[in-house]
Amino acid sequence: MSNKPVLELDHLSIAMPHRTLVHNCTLAVAAGEAVGLVGESGSGKTLSVRAVAGLLPDDFTTGGAIRILGRDVAEMGSKERKELRATRIGMVFQTPRAHLNPLLTIGDFMTEALVHVAGKRRTAADRRAAELLDEVGIPDPVRRLRQYPAELSGGLLQRVMIAATLAMDPEILLADEITTALDVTTQEEVMAVIGDLRKHRELSMLFITHDLALASAVTDRVAVMQHGRTVETLHSATMRQEARVEYTKVLMAAALDEAKPEELVRDRDATSVLAVSGLSKTYQVPGATGGRETLVALNGVSFELDQGGSLGIVGESGSGKSTSAKIICGLERADAGTITVTGEDWSLPARGGAARRGRAKKVQMVFQDPYQSLDRRQTIRECLSEAIRVHRPSDSREAVTRRIEELMRQVTLDPELADQRPKSLSGGQRQRVAIARALAADPEILVLDEAVSAIDVTTQVEILTLLDTIRRETGVALLMITHDLTVIRRLCDRVVVMRAGRVEEYGTADEILDAPRADYTRLLLDSIPREGWKPRRRRPGRTSAIPTITLMHRVKEMRGL
Amino acid sequence: MSVGQLAQGKMPVAVKDAAKKDWLYLVALVAFTLMALMALIGPWIAPYNPTQLYAGPENGLPTAQNLLGTDDLGRDVLSRILCGAGVSVFAPIIIVLLSTIIGSLLAVTAAWFGGITRGTIARIIDVIFAIPGLVLAVLAVAMFGKGLPAPIVALSIAFIPVVARLTQTAASRELGKPYIAALRVQGVSSLAICFRHLIPALVPVVAAQMAVGFGYAMLDLAAISFLGLGQQPPAADWGSMISGGKTGILAGAPEQALFPSIFVVVTVLAVSIIGARVTAWAEEKER
Amino acid sequence: MNWIQLILGRLGGLVLTLLLASVVIYSALLLTPGDPMSALAGGAKPNPELIAQIRAEYHLDDPIWTRYWDWLSGIFVGDFGRSFVYKTDVLGLVAPRFVVTFQLVLLTVAIILVLGVGSGILAATRGRAVDRTMGLLTALGLALPGFVVAILLMWIFAKSLGWFPGFVVAILLMWIFAKSLGWFPVFGEGGDGIDRLWHLILPAFSLATMFLAYISRVTRSSLVAQLHSEHVDTAKVRGIPRGRIFGTHVFRNAAPQILAISGITIAGLFAAAAIVEVAFGLGGIGSLLTEAAARKDLPVVQVTSLLLVTIFVVLNALADFISAVIDPDSVSSGRQA
């Protein structure tokens, strides 16, 4: 490792007209080093990396210095700067599908920089593109080159993006939340690919993420950013001991805390409040060849939820977990199977207003994105009073006001906020409103569909604690739909693991998290970044060995072609 | 909060806010208000009877007596513009109101019920859309004779598809949002969801569309009159005045065609600036 | 497989729409209050023999469905019926006028595409000042209907610039340029070839103005949307040359939308042409329809309406189809491996 940094941000500040967004971002990435830049949404981490890549809007101004290979980009001519960025920096983004031109094939995309920037011939570029796809472990690269982005999955596309940045043999990879949109097992695959590349290529990396555990597992050092400032920089391996800043500790607690909930004192013969049996559902989707294809969303799913208990349904995207929630809440209709709630048959959606209100009294739901699930034209007071009036249409105004205050207290929301609209609330406050609205009916079951996924990690912990408290106080049973096993650990006593519409494993939280029986559960658990975790490739990857490329070697090769 | 409150209570605030920043918008508002005022009280402030022959010389230039000149029969152009304002400004408003009410009703019905209802409505709308507004208006004239009532009804029908498609897209998008699902799970009744949540959500989209529609309605109606199928002589609206002024151009007196043209263009321009602002407001609401 | 289904589906919908529209057009005229007899007899009080003769000649006594069927099937074999007013074959009236309208629309389309798309590209790429100027110009253009532009052009070219002071130098220069070449003819459709083109220039510009402004705005906004899209960020980071980014990533991706909306706009031109045809005294189908409507010449109104509707529907469908073809995303988005 040489001591001259590949990338150096020195008191970088970024301002849009009339407002400074990043005050001080200071960090350095040495050759071959990987540095994580961690912070919650709005901390300025993405803006900082976009400044490095030259992607800020025209009316933004920067202060401080960005040095690439020891040279200040502000002092370079625009042509030189552009060339430096094109050849020395590679950038990968959060949403690969949006960042690829949908009208170009993977091959066009891969060879574009080689042909139009490096000036290679078409055939040479094609050959190189296939090699690069192979290097990131994409099977059958030649066929992939002819396909369009719409034909590839998100995980594959992200690898294509990584392969494309390698085409110019960059010094440093800027990775902006590259696995956030991916499932946890796919995340591991992509991170494993990056780990391999860094080993073979002496590639430096600036890894931007909100996930401190992931950052510490795949980088050498981590810079923590809050409110537009880097507050501290730690060595990943000894992060826990080194952390001094309170905010870092909170982040760490939120990400790494695996404490179990306190045991609930419950009746031994708790009756089941919800029983689902043999639930099946298929959708008709447009198929690859023009006709319609049948997508099996649920295939014979069964589980039970005890009175006052909490059941987690875990699975990756497409596992059918959300479809189950929708069917239980009457938003979708099952093809087969039965649902029993407090002894009543709920297999078919409710007919008529009275029946719907009756069911609403028993089962309520909290959605993933509170901003989307609240009517943004309503104030909190209007929203809650509407929810209360559904079940008590003749209550006096005073009674409704009292109930609103009670609900807001229950979800620890400042009553002063009652006349605000969702727009002026934070993410955590919005989700509290959504929970209060669900509690208005005094339900027996609360369905939480990824209810904390869209929220920053520190707030996530608060909401989960709140839900646990509510469960203890009111005895409401929780049905928690999530992709995140750490959430399950904190809140659930029983767990269903789902995959491709089937139940893979069903048992108590302890059994599943500590002694999983199904291979898939084990895979899910192993994919979660934690202390001492290293991403591994689990599927057959490359088809030939990667030649180890050194920096010296590469410069010659570029001239030769 | 009711639809009415939203429509009336919120708009002026948005209008006030925007006006602070944007002089162009303010000018447009003033211009449109003046035009509307003219339409209301035009006949009372007109210096001459609009059909009075030889209120001045033939094809006269603007003078102190005839501020905007006279036409080929010596009628006062200003008086004719003032008296034609009523028809020229209010007829498009009728068209916009009729097409918006019918179109929105069809759209909400289609989005709400889906299935066969939506299919049937879509087919009806396709057929209406297949006949260009101008052709439908000319057809109506062929059926019911020259004059404004037939084209007004025809254009009201012809504008339905645009309103209906736009509103239906907006309604379907709104119905697909999680907050509607959340309301259903809460047990809120369908009627309450429709009237308390869906329709207020559509108000900005429909308002923006109405402003755009007004411009097109005004131009189409003026075009019908220009073709000689709308307002019949001796009464005049701006379109028929432009048409009548054609002969004046050849006689070296272009004012009698140019002045009504300016009134048409200024009104449409003002409304389109207001419309753009309402659209921006609608998009703001969407965020 | 996919394509054939797509084409057949669209074609079926198109034929159904056209059939329903033809029913509307035909029946609307039968619902006409008053008797077509008055139009046929030319206003004079007709005697019973004449009435019987006319009723037989125009099949006015047959049941309505028979008459609709005769009319529709007649059109397919080139029998368009007889005009009440001219007492001649409708086909003979429509055909030459259609040629004039067609030429007018063709010239207008050329103007719209070249100037509209061109100015849209300028607005999207040449900085804020150009963008704002274009924004104001197109706002004005959108408020300038064909008949107003016609009046302005007539005033400028037919007579003289006159005393009106508000006119800018640019138009003066254009006028001098035109004058040095000889006048733009203002009225009539002229003879053939170059003479015809010469006669169509002013009407085409009148017809184009509003649509031109619209296409300019559409082009600008679709380009701006692409310029701000994330895949363009990717291309920028990779150092792809500006020209290639614009051609391959911005313009090509915006093209389907621009083309689709241009298609719909062009489809509307045939009907909108009526206004400038009347304004400039061109003998096109629009002016024929207007005249026939004013004189209640039902067979001519029916055929010209149906012709305009058919053109409108077919061009719309074509635009829809072409933009689907050049946008593989709309076809392949369902596939995923």
mmCIF file with all atom_site columns, N, CA and C in Angstrom, chain B residues 91-110:
data_model
loop_
_atom_site.group_PDB
_atom_site.id
_atom_site.type_symbol
_atom_site.label_atom_id
_atom_site.label_alt_id
_atom_site.label_comp_id
_atom_site.label_asym_id
_atom_site.label_entity_id
_atom_site.label_seq_id
_atom_site.pdbx_PDB_ins_code
_atom_site.Cartn_x
_atom_site.Cartn_y
_atom_site.Cartn_z
_atom_site.occupancy
_atom_site.B_iso_or_equiv
_atom_site.pdbx_formal_charge
_atom_site.auth_seq_id
_atom_site.auth_comp_id
_atom_site.auth_asym_id
_atom_site.auth_atom_id
_atom_site.pdbx_PDB_model_num
ATOM 1  N N  . ALA B 1 91  ? -68.799 31.486 -24.124 1.00 0.00 ? 91  ALA B N  1
ATOM 2  C CA . ALA B 1 91  ? -69.083 30.227 -24.812 1.00 0.00 ? 91  ALA B CA 1
ATOM 3  C C  . ALA B 1 91  ? -68.007 29.177 -24.523 1.00 0.00 ? 91  ALA B C  1
ATOM 4  N N  . PRO B 1 92  ? -66.699 29.528 -24.585 1.00 0.00 ? 92  PRO B N  1
ATOM 5  C CA . PRO B 1 92  ? -65.686 28.531 -24.226 1.00 0.00 ? 92  PRO B CA 1
ATOM 6  C C  . PRO B 1 92  ? -65.826 28.045 -22.793 1.00 0.00 ? 92  PRO B C  1
ATOM 7  N N  . ILE B 1 93  ? -66.264 28.930 -21.893 1.00 0.00 ? 93  ILE B N  1
ATOM 8  C CA . ILE B 1 93  ? -66.424 28.497 -20.500 1.00 0.00 ? 93  ILE B CA 1
ATOM 9  C C  . ILE B 1 93  ? -67.518 27.431 -20.406 1.00 0.00 ? 93  ILE B C  1
ATOM 10 N N  . ILE B 1 94  ? -68.606 27.627 -21.171 1.00 0.00 ? 94  ILE B N  1
ATOM 11 C CA . ILE B 1 94  ? -69.669 26.610 -21.185 1.00 0.00 ? 94  ILE B CA 1
ATOM 12 C C  . ILE B 1 94  ? -69.101 25.283 -21.672 1.00 0.00 ? 94  ILE B C  1
ATOM 13 N N  . ILE B 1 95  ? -68.330 25.357 -22.764 1.00 0.00 ? 95  ILE B N  1
ATOM 14 C CA . ILE B 1 95  ? -67.750 24.132 -23.328 1.00 0.00 ? 95  ILE B CA 1
ATOM 15 C C  . ILE B 1 95  ? -66.874 23.431 -22.295 1.00 0.00 ? 95  ILE B C  1
ATOM 16 N N  . VAL B 1 96  ? -66.020 24.205 -21.634 1.00 0.00 ? 96  VAL B N  1
ATOM 17 C CA . VAL B 1 96  ? -65.099 23.607 -20.661 1.00 0.00 ? 96  VAL B CA 1
ATOM 18 C C  . VAL B 1 96  ? -65.881 22.991 -19.506 1.00 0.00 ? 96  VAL B C  1
ATOM 19 N N  . LEU B 1 97  ? -66.890 23.697 -19.015 1.00 0.00 ? 97  LEU B N  1
ATOM 20 C CA . LEU B 1 97  ? -67.652 23.179 -17.885 1.00 0.00 ? 97  LEU B CA 1
ATOM 21 C C  . LEU B 1 97  ? -68.365 21.886 -18.265 1.00 0.00 ? 97  LEU B C  1
ATOM 22 N N  . LEU B 1 98  ? -69.075 21.920 -19.411 1.00 0.00 ? 98  LEU B N  1
ATOM 23 C CA . LEU B 1 98  ? -69.820 20.726 -19.836 1.00 0.00 ? 98  LEU B CA 1
ATOM 24 C C  . LEU B 1 98  ? -68.885 19.531 -20.018 1.00 0.00 ? 98  LEU B C  1
ATOM 25 N N  . SER B 1 99  ? -67.794 19.742 -20.779 1.00 0.00 ? 99  SER B N  1
ATOM 26 C CA . SER B 1 99  ? -66.917 18.612 -21.073 1.00 0.00 ? 99  SER B CA 1
ATOM 27 C C  . SER B 1 99  ? -66.227 18.127 -19.800 1.00 0.00 ? 99  SER B C  1
ATOM 28 N N  . THR B 1 100 ? -65.886 19.041 -18.897 1.00 0.00 ? 100 THR B N  1
ATOM 29 C CA . THR B 1 100 ? -65.206 18.626 -17.663 1.00 0.00 ? 100 THR B CA 1
ATOM 30 C C  . THR B 1 100 ? -66.139 17.814 -16.776 1.00 0.00 ? 100 THR B C  1
ATOM 31 N N  . ILE B 1 101 ? -67.389 18.281 -16.650 1.00 0.00 ? 101 ILE B N  1
ATOM 32 C CA . ILE B 1 101 ? -68.320 17.557 -15.780 1.00 0.00 ? 101 ILE B CA 1
ATOM 33 C C  . ILE B 1 101 ? -68.563 16.154 -16.332 1.00 0.00 ? 101 ILE B C  1
ATOM 34 N N  . ILE B 1 102 ? -68.926 16.074 -17.622 1.00 0.00 ? 102 ILE B N  1
ATOM 35 C CA . ILE B 1 102 ? -69.228 14.759 -18.201 1.00 0.00 ? 102 ILE B CA 1
ATOM 36 C C  . ILE B 1 102 ? -67.980 13.885 -18.232 1.00 0.00 ? 102 ILE B C  1
ATOM 37 N N  . GLY B 1 103 ? -66.875 14.472 -18.697 1.00 0.00 ? 103 GLY B N  1
ATOM 38 C CA . GLY B 1 103 ? -65.633 13.701 -18.816 1.00 0.00 ? 103 GLY B CA 1
ATOM 39 C C  . GLY B 1 103 ? -65.154 13.175 -17.476 1.00 0.00 ? 103 GLY B C  1
ATOM 40 N N  . SER B 1 104 ? -65.190 14.014 -16.440 1.00 0.00 ? 104 SER B N  1
ATOM 41 C CA . SER B 1 104 ? -64.718 13.573 -15.128 1.00 0.00 ? 104 SER B CA 1
ATOM 42 C C  . SER B 1 104 ? -65.621 12.486 -14.566 1.00 0.00 ? 104 SER B C  1
ATOM 43 N N  . LEU B 1 105 ? -66.935 12.662 -14.768 1.00 0.00 ? 105 LEU B N  1
ATOM 44 C CA . LEU B 1 105 ? -67.863 11.642 -14.278 1.00 0.00 ? 105 LEU B CA 1
ATOM 45 C C  . LEU B 1 105 ? -67.561 10.296 -14.928 1.00 0.00 ? 105 LEU B C  1
ATOM 46 N N  . LEU B 1 106 ? -67.411 10.319 -16.265 1.00 0.00 ? 106 LEU B N  1
ATOM 47 C CA . LEU B 1 106 ? -67.096 9.078  -16.978 1.00 0.00 ? 106 LEU B CA 1
ATOM 48 C C  . LEU B 1 106 ? -65.797 8.482  -16.452 1.00 0.00 ? 106 LEU B C  1
ATOM 49 N N  . ALA B 1 107 ? -64.790 9.360  -16.239 1.00 0.00 ? 107 ALA B N  1
ATOM 50 C CA . ALA B 1 107 ? -63.471 8.890  -15.824 1.00 0.00 ? 107 ALA B CA 1
ATOM 51 C C  . ALA B 1 107 ? -63.520 8.241  -14.453 1.00 0.00 ? 107 ALA B C  1
ATOM 52 N N  . VAL B 1 108 ? -64.167 8.926  -13.507 1.00 0.00 ? 108 VAL B N  1
ATOM 53 C CA . VAL B 1 108 ? -64.220 8.381  -12.149 1.00 0.00 ? 108 VAL B CA 1
ATOM 54 C C  . VAL B 1 108 ? -65.020 7.080  -12.144 1.00 0.00 ? 108 VAL B C  1
ATOM 55 N N  . THR B 1 109 ? -66.122 7.061  -12.916 1.00 0.00 ? 109 THR B N  1
ATOM 56 C CA . THR B 1 109 ? -66.917 5.834  -13.014 1.00 0.00 ? 109 THR B CA 1
ATOM 57 C C  . THR B 1 109 ? -66.059 4.689  -13.548 1.00 0.00 ? 109 THR B C  1
ATOM 58 N N  . ALA B 1 110 ? -65.330 4.958  -14.630 1.00 0.00 ? 110 ALA B N  1
ATOM 59 C CA . ALA B 1 110 ? -64.511 3.909  -15.242 1.00 0.00 ? 110 ALA B CA 1
ATOM 60 C C  . ALA B 1 110 ? -63.433 3.424  -14.283 1.00 0.00 ? 110 ALA B C  1
#
